[in-house]
CSV table of C-alpha atoms in Angstrom, one decimal:
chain,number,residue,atom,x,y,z
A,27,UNK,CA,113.2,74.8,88.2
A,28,UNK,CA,114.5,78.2,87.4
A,29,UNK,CA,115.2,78.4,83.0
A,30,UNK,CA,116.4,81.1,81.5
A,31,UNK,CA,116.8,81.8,77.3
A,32,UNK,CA,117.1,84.5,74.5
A,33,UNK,CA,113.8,84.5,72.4
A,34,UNK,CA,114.8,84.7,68.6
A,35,UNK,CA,113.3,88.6,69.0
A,36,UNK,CA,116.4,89.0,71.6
A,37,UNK,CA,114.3,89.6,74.8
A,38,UNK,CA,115.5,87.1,77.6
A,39,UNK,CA,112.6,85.2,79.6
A,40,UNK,CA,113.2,83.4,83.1
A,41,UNK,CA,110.9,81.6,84.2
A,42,UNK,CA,109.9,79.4,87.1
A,43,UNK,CA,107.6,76.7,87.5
A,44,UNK,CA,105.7,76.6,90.2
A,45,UNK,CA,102.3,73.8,89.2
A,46,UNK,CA,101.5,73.9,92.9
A,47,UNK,CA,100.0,77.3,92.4
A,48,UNK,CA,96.9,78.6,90.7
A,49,UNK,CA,98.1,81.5,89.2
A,50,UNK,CA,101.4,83.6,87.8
A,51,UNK,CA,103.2,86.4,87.8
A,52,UNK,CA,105.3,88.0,84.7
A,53,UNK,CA,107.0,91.3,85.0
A,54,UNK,CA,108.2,93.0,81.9
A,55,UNK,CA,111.5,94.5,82.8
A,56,UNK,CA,113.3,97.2,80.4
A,57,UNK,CA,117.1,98.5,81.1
A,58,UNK,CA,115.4,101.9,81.2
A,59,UNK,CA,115.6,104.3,84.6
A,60,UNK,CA,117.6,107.4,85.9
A,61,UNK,CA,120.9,106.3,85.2
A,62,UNK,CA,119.8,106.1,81.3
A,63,UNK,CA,118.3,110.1,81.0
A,64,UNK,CA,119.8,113.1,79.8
A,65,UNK,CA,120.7,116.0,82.0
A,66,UNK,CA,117.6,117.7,81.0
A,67,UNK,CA,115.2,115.2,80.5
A,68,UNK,CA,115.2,113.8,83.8
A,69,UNK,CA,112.2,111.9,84.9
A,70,UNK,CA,111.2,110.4,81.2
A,71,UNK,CA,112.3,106.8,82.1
A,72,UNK,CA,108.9,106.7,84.9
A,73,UNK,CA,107.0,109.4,82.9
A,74,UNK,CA,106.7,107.0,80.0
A,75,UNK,CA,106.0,104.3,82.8
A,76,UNK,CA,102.8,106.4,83.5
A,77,UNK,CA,102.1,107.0,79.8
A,78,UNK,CA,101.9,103.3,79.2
A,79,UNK,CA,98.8,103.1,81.3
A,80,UNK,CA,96.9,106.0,79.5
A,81,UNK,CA,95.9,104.4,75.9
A,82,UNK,CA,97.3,102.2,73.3
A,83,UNK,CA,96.1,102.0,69.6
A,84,UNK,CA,93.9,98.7,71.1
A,85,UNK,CA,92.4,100.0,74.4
A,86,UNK,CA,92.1,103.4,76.2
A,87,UNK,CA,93.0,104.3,79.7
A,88,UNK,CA,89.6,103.0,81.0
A,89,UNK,CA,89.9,99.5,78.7
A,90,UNK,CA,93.7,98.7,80.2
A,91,UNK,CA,92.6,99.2,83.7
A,92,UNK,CA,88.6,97.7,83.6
A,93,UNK,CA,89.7,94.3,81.6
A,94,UNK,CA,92.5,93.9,84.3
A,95,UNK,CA,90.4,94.5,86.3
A,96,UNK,CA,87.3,92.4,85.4
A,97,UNK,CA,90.2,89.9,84.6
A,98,UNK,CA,90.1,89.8,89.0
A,99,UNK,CA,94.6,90.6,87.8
A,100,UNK,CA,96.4,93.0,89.6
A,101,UNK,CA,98.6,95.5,87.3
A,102,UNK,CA,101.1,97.7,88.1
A,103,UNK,CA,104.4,99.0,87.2
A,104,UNK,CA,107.6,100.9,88.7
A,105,UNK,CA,110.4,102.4,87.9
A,106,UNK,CA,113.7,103.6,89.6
A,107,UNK,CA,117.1,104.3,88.8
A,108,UNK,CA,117.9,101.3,86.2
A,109,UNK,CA,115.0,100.0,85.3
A,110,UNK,CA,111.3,100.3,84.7
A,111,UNK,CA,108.9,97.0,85.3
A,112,UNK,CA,105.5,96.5,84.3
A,113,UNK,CA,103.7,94.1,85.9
A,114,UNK,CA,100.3,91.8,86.1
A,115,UNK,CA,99.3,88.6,88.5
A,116,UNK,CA,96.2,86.5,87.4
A,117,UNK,CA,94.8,82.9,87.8
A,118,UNK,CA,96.5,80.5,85.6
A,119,UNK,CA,93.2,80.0,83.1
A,120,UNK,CA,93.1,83.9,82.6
A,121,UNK,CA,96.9,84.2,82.2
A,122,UNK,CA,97.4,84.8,78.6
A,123,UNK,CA,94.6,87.7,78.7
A,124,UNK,CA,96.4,89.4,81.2
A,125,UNK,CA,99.9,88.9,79.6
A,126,UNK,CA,98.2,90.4,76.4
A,127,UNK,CA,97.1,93.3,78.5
A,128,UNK,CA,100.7,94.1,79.8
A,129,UNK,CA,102.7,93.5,76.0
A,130,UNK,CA,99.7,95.9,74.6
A,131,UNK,CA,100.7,98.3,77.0
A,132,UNK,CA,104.3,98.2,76.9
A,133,UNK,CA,104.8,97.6,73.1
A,134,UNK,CA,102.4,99.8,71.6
A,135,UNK,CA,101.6,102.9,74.1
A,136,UNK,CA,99.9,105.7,71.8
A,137,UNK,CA,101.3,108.4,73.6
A,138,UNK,CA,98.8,110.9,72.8
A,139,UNK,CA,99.6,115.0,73.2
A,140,UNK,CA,97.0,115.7,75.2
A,141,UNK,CA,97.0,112.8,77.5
A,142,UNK,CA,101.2,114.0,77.8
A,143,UNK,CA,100.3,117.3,78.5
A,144,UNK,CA,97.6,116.0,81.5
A,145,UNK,CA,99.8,113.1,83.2
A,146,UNK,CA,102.8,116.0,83.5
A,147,UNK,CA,100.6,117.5,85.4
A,148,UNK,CA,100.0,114.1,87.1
A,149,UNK,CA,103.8,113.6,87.8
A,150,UNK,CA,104.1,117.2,89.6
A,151,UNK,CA,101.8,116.7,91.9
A,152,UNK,CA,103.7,113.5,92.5
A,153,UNK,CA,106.8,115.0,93.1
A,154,UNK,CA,105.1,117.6,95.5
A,155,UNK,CA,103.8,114.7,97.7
A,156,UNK,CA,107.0,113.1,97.8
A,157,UNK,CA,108.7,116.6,99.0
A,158,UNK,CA,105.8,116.8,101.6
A,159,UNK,CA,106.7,113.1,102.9
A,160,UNK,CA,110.8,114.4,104.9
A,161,UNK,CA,111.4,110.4,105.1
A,162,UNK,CA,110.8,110.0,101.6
A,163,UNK,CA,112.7,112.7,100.1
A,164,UNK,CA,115.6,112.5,102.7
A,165,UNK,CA,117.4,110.1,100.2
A,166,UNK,CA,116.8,111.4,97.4
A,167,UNK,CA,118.7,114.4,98.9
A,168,UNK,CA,121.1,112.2,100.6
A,169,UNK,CA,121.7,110.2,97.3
A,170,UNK,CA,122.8,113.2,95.5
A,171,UNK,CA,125.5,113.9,98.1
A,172,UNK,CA,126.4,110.5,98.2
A,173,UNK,CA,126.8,109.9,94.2
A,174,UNK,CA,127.5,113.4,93.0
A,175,UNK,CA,129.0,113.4,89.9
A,176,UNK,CA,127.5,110.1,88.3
A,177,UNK,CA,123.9,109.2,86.7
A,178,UNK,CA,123.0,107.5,90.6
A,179,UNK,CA,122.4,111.0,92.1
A,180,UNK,CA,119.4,111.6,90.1
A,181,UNK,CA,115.9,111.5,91.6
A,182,UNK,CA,113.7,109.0,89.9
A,183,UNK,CA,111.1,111.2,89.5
A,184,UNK,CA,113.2,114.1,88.2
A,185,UNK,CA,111.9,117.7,89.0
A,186,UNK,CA,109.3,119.9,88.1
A,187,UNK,CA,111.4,121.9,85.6
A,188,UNK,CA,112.6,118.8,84.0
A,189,UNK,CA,109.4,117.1,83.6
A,190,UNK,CA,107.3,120.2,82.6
A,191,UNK,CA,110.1,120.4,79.1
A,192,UNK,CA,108.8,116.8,78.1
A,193,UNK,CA,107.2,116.2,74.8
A,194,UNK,CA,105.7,113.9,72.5
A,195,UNK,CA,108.9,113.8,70.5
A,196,UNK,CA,110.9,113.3,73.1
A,197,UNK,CA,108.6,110.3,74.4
A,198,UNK,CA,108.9,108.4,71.3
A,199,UNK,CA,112.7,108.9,70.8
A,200,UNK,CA,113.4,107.9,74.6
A,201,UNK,CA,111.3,104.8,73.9
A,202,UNK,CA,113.0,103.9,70.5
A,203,UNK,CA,116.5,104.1,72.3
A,204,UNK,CA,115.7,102.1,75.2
A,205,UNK,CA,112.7,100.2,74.7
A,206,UNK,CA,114.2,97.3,72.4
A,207,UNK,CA,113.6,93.5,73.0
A,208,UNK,CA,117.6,93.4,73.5
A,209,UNK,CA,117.0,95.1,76.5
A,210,UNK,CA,114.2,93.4,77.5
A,211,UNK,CA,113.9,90.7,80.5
A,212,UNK,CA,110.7,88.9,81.2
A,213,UNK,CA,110.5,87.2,84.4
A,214,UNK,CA,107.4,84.5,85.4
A,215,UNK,CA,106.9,82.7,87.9
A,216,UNK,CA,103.9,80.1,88.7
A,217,UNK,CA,101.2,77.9,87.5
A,218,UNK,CA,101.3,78.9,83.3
A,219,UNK,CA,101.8,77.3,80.1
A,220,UNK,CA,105.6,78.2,79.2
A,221,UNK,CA,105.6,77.0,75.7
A,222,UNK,CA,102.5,79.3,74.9
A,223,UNK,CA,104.1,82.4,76.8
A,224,UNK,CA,106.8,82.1,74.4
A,225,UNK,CA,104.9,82.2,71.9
A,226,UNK,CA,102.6,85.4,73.3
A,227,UNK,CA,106.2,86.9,73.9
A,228,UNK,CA,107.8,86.8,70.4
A,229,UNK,CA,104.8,87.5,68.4
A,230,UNK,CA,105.0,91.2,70.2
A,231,UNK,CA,108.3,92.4,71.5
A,232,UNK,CA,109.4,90.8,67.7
A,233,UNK,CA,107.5,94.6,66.7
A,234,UNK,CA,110.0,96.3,68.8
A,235,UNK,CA,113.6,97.5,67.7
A,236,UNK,CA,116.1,94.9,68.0
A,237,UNK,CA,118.9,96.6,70.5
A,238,UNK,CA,119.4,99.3,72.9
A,239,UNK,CA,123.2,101.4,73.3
A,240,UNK,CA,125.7,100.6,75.8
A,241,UNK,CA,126.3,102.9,78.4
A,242,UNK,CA,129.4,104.1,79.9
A,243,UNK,CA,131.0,102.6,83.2
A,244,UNK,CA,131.0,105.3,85.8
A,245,UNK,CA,133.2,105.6,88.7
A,246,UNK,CA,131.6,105.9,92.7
A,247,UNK,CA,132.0,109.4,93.7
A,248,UNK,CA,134.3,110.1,96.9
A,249,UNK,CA,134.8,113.0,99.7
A,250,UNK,CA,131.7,113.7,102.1
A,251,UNK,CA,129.1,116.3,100.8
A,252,UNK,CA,126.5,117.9,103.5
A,253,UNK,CA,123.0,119.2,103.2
A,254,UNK,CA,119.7,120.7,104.7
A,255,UNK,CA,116.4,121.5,103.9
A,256,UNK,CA,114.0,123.6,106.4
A,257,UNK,CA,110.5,122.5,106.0
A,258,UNK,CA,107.8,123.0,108.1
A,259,UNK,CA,107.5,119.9,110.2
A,260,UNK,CA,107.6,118.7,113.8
A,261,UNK,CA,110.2,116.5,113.7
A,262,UNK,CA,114.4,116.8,112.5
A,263,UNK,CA,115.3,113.5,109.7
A,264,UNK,CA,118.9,112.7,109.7
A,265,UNK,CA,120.2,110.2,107.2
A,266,UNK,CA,123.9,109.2,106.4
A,267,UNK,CA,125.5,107.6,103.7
A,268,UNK,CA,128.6,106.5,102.0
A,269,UNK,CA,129.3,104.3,98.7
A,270,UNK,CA,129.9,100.5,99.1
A,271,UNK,CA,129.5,97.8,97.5
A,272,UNK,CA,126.9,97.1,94.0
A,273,UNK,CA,124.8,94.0,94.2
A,274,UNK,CA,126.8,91.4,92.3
A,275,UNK,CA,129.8,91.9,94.7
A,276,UNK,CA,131.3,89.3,96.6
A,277,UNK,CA,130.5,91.4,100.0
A,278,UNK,CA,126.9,91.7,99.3
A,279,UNK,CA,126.1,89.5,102.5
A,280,UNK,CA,128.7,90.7,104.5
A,281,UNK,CA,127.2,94.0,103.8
A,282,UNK,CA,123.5,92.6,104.6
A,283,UNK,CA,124.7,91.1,108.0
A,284,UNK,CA,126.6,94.2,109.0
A,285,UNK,CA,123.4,96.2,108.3
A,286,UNK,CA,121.1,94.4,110.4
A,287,UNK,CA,123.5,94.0,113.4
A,288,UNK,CA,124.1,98.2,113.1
A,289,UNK,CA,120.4,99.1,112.7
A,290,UNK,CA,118.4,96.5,110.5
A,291,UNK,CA,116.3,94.8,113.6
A,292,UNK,CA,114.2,95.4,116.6
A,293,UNK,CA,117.6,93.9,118.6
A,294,UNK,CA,119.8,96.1,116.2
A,295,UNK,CA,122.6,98.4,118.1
A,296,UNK,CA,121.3,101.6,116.7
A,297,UNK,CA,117.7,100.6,117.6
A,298,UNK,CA,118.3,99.3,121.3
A,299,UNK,CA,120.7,102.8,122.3
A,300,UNK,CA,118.7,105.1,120.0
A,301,UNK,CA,115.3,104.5,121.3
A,302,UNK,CA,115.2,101.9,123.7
A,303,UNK,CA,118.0,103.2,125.8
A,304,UNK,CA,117.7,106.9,125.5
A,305,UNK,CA,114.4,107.4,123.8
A,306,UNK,CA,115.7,110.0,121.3
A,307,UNK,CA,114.0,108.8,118.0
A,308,UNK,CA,111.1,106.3,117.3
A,309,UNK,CA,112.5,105.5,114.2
A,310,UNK,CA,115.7,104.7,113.6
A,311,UNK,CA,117.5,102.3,110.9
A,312,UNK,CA,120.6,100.9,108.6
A,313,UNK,CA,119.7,100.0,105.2
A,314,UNK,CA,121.4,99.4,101.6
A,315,UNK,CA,120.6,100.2,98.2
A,316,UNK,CA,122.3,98.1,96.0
A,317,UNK,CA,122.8,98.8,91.9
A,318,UNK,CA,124.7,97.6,89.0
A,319,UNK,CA,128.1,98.9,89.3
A,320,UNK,CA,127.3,100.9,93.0
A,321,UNK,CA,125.4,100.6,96.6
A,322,UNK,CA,125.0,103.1,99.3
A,323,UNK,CA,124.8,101.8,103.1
A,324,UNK,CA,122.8,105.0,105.2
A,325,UNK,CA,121.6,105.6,108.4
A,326,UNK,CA,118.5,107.3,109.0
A,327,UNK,CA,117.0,108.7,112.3
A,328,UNK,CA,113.6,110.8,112.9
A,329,UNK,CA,114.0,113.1,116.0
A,330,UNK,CA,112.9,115.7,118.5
A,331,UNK,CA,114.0,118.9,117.3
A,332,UNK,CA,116.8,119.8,119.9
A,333,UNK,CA,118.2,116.1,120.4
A,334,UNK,CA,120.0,116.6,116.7
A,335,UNK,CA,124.1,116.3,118.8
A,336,UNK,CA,122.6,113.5,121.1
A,337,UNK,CA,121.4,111.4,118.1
A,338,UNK,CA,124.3,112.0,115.9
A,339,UNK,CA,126.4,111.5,119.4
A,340,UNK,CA,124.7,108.5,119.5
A,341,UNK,CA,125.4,107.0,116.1
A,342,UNK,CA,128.5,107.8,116.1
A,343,UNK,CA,129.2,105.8,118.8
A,344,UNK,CA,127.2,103.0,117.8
A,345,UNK,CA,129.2,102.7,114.7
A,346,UNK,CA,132.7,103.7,116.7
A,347,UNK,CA,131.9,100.3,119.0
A,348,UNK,CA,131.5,97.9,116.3
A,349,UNK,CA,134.9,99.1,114.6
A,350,UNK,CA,136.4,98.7,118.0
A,351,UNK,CA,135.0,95.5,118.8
A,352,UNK,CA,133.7,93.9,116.0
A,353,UNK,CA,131.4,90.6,116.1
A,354,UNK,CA,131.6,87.1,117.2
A,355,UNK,CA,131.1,83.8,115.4
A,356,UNK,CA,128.1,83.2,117.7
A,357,UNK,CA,126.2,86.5,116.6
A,358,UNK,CA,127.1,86.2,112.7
A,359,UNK,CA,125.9,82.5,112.7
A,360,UNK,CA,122.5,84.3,114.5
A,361,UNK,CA,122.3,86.8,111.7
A,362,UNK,CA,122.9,84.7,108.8
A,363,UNK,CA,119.6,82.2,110.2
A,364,UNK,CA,117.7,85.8,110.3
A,365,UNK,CA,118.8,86.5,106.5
A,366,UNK,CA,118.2,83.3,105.1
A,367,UNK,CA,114.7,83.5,107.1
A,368,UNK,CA,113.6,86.2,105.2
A,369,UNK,CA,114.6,85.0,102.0
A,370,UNK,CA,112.8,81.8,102.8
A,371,UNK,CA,109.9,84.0,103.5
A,372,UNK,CA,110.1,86.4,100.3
A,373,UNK,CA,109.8,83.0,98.3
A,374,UNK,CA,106.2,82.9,99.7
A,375,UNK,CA,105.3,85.2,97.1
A,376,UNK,CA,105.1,85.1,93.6
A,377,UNK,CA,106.0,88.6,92.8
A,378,UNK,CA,108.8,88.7,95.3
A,379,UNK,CA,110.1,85.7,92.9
A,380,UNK,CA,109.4,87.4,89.9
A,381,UNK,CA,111.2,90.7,91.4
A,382,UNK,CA,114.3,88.7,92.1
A,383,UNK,CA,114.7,86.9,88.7
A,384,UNK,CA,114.1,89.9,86.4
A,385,UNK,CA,115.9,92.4,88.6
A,386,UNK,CA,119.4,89.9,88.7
A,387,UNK,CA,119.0,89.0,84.9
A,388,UNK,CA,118.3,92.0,83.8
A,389,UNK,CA,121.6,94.4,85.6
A,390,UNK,CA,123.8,90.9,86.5
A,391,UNK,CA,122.9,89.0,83.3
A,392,UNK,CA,122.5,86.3,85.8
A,393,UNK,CA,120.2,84.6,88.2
A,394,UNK,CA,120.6,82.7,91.4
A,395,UNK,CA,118.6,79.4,92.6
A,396,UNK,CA,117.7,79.1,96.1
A,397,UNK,CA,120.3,76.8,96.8
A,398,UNK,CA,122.8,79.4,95.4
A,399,UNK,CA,121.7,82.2,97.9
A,400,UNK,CA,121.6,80.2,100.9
A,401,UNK,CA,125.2,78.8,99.9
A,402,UNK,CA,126.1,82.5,99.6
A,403,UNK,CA,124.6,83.5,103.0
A,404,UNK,CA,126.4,80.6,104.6
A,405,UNK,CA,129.7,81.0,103.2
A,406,UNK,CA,130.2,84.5,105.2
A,407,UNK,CA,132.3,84.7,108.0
A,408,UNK,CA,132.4,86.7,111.3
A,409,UNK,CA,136.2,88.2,109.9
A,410,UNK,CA,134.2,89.4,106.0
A,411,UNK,CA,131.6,91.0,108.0
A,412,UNK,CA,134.7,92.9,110.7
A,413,UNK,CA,136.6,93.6,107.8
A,414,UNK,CA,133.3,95.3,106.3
A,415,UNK,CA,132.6,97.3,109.4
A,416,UNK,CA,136.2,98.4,109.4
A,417,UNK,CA,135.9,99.9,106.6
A,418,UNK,CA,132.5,101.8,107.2
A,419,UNK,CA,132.0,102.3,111.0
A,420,UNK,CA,133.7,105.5,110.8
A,421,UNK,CA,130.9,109.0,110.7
A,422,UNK,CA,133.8,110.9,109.1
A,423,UNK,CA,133.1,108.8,105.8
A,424,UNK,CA,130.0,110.0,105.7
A,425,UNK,CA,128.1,112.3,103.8
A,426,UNK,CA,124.7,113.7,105.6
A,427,UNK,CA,121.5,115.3,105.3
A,428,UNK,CA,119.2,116.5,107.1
A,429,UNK,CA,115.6,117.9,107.1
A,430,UNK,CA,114.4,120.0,109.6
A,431,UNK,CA,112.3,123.6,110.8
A,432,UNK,CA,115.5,125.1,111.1
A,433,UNK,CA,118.7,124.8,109.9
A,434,UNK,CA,121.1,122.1,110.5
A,435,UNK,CA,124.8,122.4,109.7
A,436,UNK,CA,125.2,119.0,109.4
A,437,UNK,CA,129.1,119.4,108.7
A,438,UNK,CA,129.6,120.2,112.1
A,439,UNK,CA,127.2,118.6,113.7
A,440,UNK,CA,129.1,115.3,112.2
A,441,UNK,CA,132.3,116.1,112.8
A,442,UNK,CA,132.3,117.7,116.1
């Protein structure tokens, strides 16, 4: 049974029960990514992230990560563009150790000069390898076309410039803003004492401020934006986007079903015409990124320098025939049974559980049972998902980027 409550601190905790298991898994979620920086800070929300694993007044860098360690946990943490979520799995009888581990390091991070001064370092050279990896960075690029002009077209990671300006000050004010138990979710899942996790919980994040600010609403961006890159590689990436729909919206599964008929499976359009048909790409893909108040549905391809008007060609015409021709009752019905599949499956693990819970509470202030999503699947029908496609099978609503040894007017290459 899924529970959810406000601890008298103001952090919320969900938590599910699972007695079956032998061990847990709590991430500490806090309303703190991108979409929460300033225009020249960019990149604090997961530079912090990193700083919480390099010392607190407690343990050092080597402590936090040996007694995880010899704990037999795993630890980890993320961040991207509305939250950041420390993490830990252990066996139920070494549980609370590990939960102390992860409050130590989110609640009291020293945040020591010199160690700031080394992990920028750290972060560059992160940024570098996620420039040198074209399918990586593609939607970063692609995201600022997409979302130009609100906090959504923002790299995670920020840039170089941005993260080389970041000090201690600035660490400890971003953390005093936004790291507050108000804006605090906890999310657990399996085999753990609940009543003494509460406990564990309040004694710390109590130590915290009590709120965060609101931020303002912002509004999707519209009109198509273009890009290129030239990088020395041996293949051309293409991606496509356009705004839809954010991740509490009604559509959200007609979206999800529209995706894996256009390019979300091995018997997807896109996939079948694109490379089993003509051989032009090996991989090719739909996908969504859904947030708060905004989503993005792209289109990515990775192909043969050359064969740029034949892929495009190509997805244009993919998306062209399901705008003419829509989709039957028969083949919604078979791509609902694949969605609530993988759901089924995801509930398999722990930390996909834990993931789901903190990530809904935390931006929707809500979560959903299992029973809730499969209702949800099942309630979408073959005329939602055509009135979806209507709406986005068109290339001309797309913005597009492209990354290639040469450059690629993308413009024209989209619009003929």
């Amino acid at each position: 049974m899924i529970q959810v409550k406000t601890l008298p601190c103001g952090a919320r905790l969900v938590t599910e029960k699972l007695p079956e298991f032998r061990s847990a898994s709590i991430g500490i979620w806090v309303g703190a990514g991108a979409v929460k920086e300033a225009s020249d800070r960019k990149g604090i929300s997961h530079f912090i992230e990193h700083m919480c694993f390099k010392g607190t007044e407690k343990r050092n860098f080597l402590q936090l990560a040996k007694e995880a360690d010899d704990l037999g946990a795993a630890l980890n943490a993320f961040t991207d563009k509305e939250a950041t979520c420390y993490h830990i799995k252990a066996l139920t009888d070494v549980f609370p150790q590990a939960v102390d581990i992860l409050l130590d390091m989110v609640c009291f991070s020293k945040n020591d000069a010199a160690e700031i001064r080394k992990e920028k370092r750290v972060v560059t050279e992160e940024i570098a390898m996620v420039e040198d990896t074209p399918d990586d960075i593609i939607v970063d690029i692609l995201m600022e076309k997409v979302f130009r002009g609100t906090p959504l077209q923002y790299p995670v990671l920020g840039s170089r410039r941005t993260v080389r300006v970041i000090t201690r000050e600035d660490v400890l004010a971003y953390r005093k803003k936004w790291y507050t138990a108000g804006n605090i979710v906890v999310a657990a899942v399996g085999n753990f004492d609940d009543s003494a996790l509460e406990e564990q919980l309040e004694a710390q994040l109590s130590m915290l401020p009590s709120k965060s600010p609101e931020i303002a609403d912002y509004k999707p961006s519209e009109g198509c934006r273009y890009g290129y890159r030239t990088q020395d590689i041996n293949q051309t990436h293409i991606a496509i986007g356009l705004p839809t729909v954010s991740m509490g919206s009604g559509e959200y599964y007609a979206q999800a079903i529209a995706c894996d008929i256009l390019g979300g499976s091995m018997s997807s359009r896109l996939f079948q015409n694109i490379r089993e048909q003509k051989g032009l790409a090996y991989s090719v893909f739909s996908s969504t990124l859904s947030y708060a108040q905004d989503g993005m549905f792209m289109i990515y391809a990775g192909i043969t320098p050359g064969k740029e008007v034949d892929a495009v060609t190509g997805i244009a015409g993919e998306l062209a025939g399901l705008k003419r021709d829509g989709i039957s009752k028969e083949e919604t019905e078979i791509v609902k049974q694949r969605l609530k599949s993988g759901y089924i499956f995801s509930l398999e693990s722990m930390n996909s559980r834990m993931y789901r819970l903190g990530r809904n509470l935390l931006l929707l202030d809500k979560v959903y049972s299992q029973e809730d999503t499969m209702a949800e699947i099942d309630a979408v029908t073959a005329d939602q998902v055509n009135a979806f496609l209507d709406r986005i099978c068109d290339i001309g609503k797309y913005s597009g980027v492209a990354i290639s040894s040469k450059r690629i007017d993308m413009k024209r290459l989209m619009n003929g």
